[in-house]
Coordinates of C-alpha atoms in Angstrom, one line a residue:
M1 CA -0.2 0.0 0.3
S2 CA 0.9 3.6 -1.1
V3 CA 1.7 6.2 1.5
I4 CA 0.0 9.3 -0.8
N5 CA -3.2 7.5 -2.3
N6 CA -5.2 10.3 -2.8
I7 CA -4.2 13.8 -4.2
L8 CA -6.5 16.8 -3.8
F9 CA -5.3 19.5 -6.2
P10 CA -7.3 23.0 -6.2
A11 CA -6.2 24.8 -9.3
D12 CA -7.0 28.3 -10.2
G13 CA -5.4 27.8 -14.2
S14 CA -2.4 30.5 -13.2
E15 CA 1.0 29.9 -13.7
T16 CA 1.7 28.7 -10.7
S17 CA -1.2 26.6 -10.9
N18 CA 0.3 24.6 -13.9
K19 CA 3.3 24.1 -12.8
A20 CA 2.0 22.6 -9.6
L21 CA 0.0 19.9 -11.7
T22 CA 3.0 18.9 -13.6
F23 CA 4.4 17.9 -10.2
V24 CA 0.7 16.8 -9.0
K25 CA 0.8 14.4 -12.6
N26 CA 4.7 13.1 -11.3
L27 CA 3.6 12.5 -8.3
A28 CA 0.2 10.5 -8.7
L29 CA 1.8 8.0 -11.5
K30 CA 4.9 7.6 -8.7
F31 CA 2.6 6.6 -6.4
E32 CA 0.1 5.2 -8.3
A33 CA -2.6 7.6 -6.7
K34 CA -5.8 9.3 -7.2
V35 CA -6.2 12.5 -8.1
T36 CA -9.4 15.2 -7.3
V37 CA -9.3 18.5 -8.6
I38 CA -11.4 21.0 -7.3
H39 CA -11.7 24.7 -8.7
I40 CA -13.8 27.5 -6.4
Y41 CA -14.3 30.9 -8.1
E42 CA -15.7 33.1 -5.7
F43 CA -18.2 35.5 -6.9
P44 CA -16.9 39.7 -5.7
V45 CA -18.9 41.4 -2.9
L46 CA -20.6 44.0 -4.3
I47 CA -20.6 47.6 -2.5
G48 CA -23.7 48.7 -1.3
G49 CA -25.5 51.7 -2.9
F50 CA -25.1 51.3 -6.4
E51 CA -28.0 49.4 -8.5
I52 CA -26.7 46.6 -10.4
N53 CA -29.1 44.3 -13.2
P54 CA -29.4 41.3 -12.1
V55 CA -29.1 40.2 -15.7
Y56 CA -25.5 41.4 -15.0
I57 CA -25.5 39.2 -11.9
V58 CA -26.4 36.6 -13.0
E59 CA -23.8 36.6 -16.5
L60 CA -20.9 37.3 -14.3
E61 CA -21.7 34.0 -11.6
Q62 CA -22.5 32.1 -15.2
N63 CA -18.8 33.5 -17.0
L64 CA -17.5 32.6 -13.2
Q65 CA -18.7 29.5 -13.5
K66 CA -18.0 28.4 -16.5
R67 CA -14.3 29.8 -16.9
G68 CA -14.1 26.9 -13.8
E69 CA -15.4 24.4 -15.6
T70 CA -12.1 25.1 -18.3
I71 CA -9.9 25.0 -15.9
L72 CA -10.9 21.9 -14.4
E73 CA -11.5 20.4 -17.9
N74 CA -8.2 21.3 -18.8
A75 CA -6.1 19.7 -15.6
K76 CA -8.3 16.1 -16.1
K77 CA -7.0 16.1 -19.7
E78 CA -3.4 16.6 -18.6
L79 CA -4.0 13.5 -15.9
D80 CA -6.1 11.3 -18.5
L81 CA -3.1 11.3 -21.0
M82 CA -0.9 10.0 -18.2
G83 CA -3.8 7.1 -17.6
I84 CA -4.2 9.2 -14.3
E85 CA -7.4 8.0 -12.0
S86 CA -9.2 11.8 -11.5
A87 CA -12.5 13.4 -10.5
T88 CA -13.1 17.2 -10.5
I89 CA -15.4 19.3 -8.3
L90 CA -16.7 22.7 -8.9
L91 CA -17.6 25.3 -5.7
Q92 CA -18.5 28.1 -5.3
G93 CA -17.0 30.1 -1.7
D94 CA -14.4 32.7 -0.5
T95 CA -10.9 30.5 -1.6
G96 CA -9.0 29.9 1.1
K97 CA -11.3 28.9 4.0
T98 CA -13.4 26.6 0.7
I99 CA -10.3 24.7 0.6
V100 CA -9.4 24.0 4.1
D101 CA -13.2 22.6 4.5
F102 CA -13.0 20.9 1.7
V103 CA -9.7 18.9 2.6
N104 CA -10.8 18.6 6.4
G105 CA -13.9 17.0 5.7
D106 CA -12.2 14.2 3.5
A107 CA -9.3 11.2 3.7
Y108 CA -6.6 13.3 1.4
D109 CA -3.1 12.1 2.2
L110 CA -1.5 15.1 0.4
L111 CA -2.7 18.8 -0.6
V112 CA -0.3 19.9 -3.5
I113 CA -0.8 24.3 -3.8
G114 CA 0.6 27.2 -6.5
S115 CA 2.0 29.8 -4.1
H116 CA 0.5 32.2 -6.0
G117 CA -3.0 32.7 -7.8
T118 CA -5.1 34.5 -9.7
G119 CA -5.6 37.0 -7.9
A120 CA -3.3 40.5 -8.5
I121 CA -3.1 41.7 -4.4
K122 CA -3.9 38.4 -3.0
S123 CA -0.4 37.1 -5.5
F124 CA 1.6 40.6 -4.2
L125 CA 1.7 38.8 -0.7
M126 CA 3.0 35.4 -0.3
G127 CA -0.4 33.8 -2.3
S128 CA -2.9 34.6 0.4
T129 CA -5.1 31.8 -0.2
S130 CA -1.6 29.3 0.2
N131 CA -0.7 30.9 3.6
Y132 CA -4.0 30.7 4.2
V133 CA -4.1 27.2 3.8
I134 CA -1.0 25.9 5.0
H135 CA -2.2 27.4 8.8
H136 CA -5.3 25.9 9.0
T137 CA -5.7 22.4 6.9
N138 CA -5.1 18.6 8.9
C139 CA -4.0 17.4 6.0
P140 CA 0.0 17.5 4.6
T141 CA 0.9 20.6 2.4
L142 CA 2.7 21.1 -0.5
V143 CA 3.3 24.3 -1.2
I144 CA 4.7 24.7 -4.9
Q145 CA 6.6 27.5 -5.4
K146 CA 6.4 30.1 -7.9
E147 CA 9.8 30.8 -10.5

């Protein structure tokens, strides 16, 4: 029995996330592990006092979902090409908290995450999502650094 059987990989389509996916593929092959790829889209907080047409809100959410589905499909294709068993899940919520809640609620042996995601201000710091995750998860976590 392998030490690593089940890997969780949060994907966001960023350069660092793609680098992390390469690492996940190699690790999954070595240990014959299953990979679960999740994507979390955050619905932006709207500032009060402005009238926003509800159609725009629906359209924004649909675009966020479609982008997330594309990210998941691309990751799954890469894993499938290498013969790696995988599953994909699209979630909505605060990225860091959602990752932590998801990984702590299931039996994952390893969480692999990129250090910097797609958020411009967030990625200026260490990558606030990865920083939050490593401090709040119960699962061993590997952070793939941005070059």
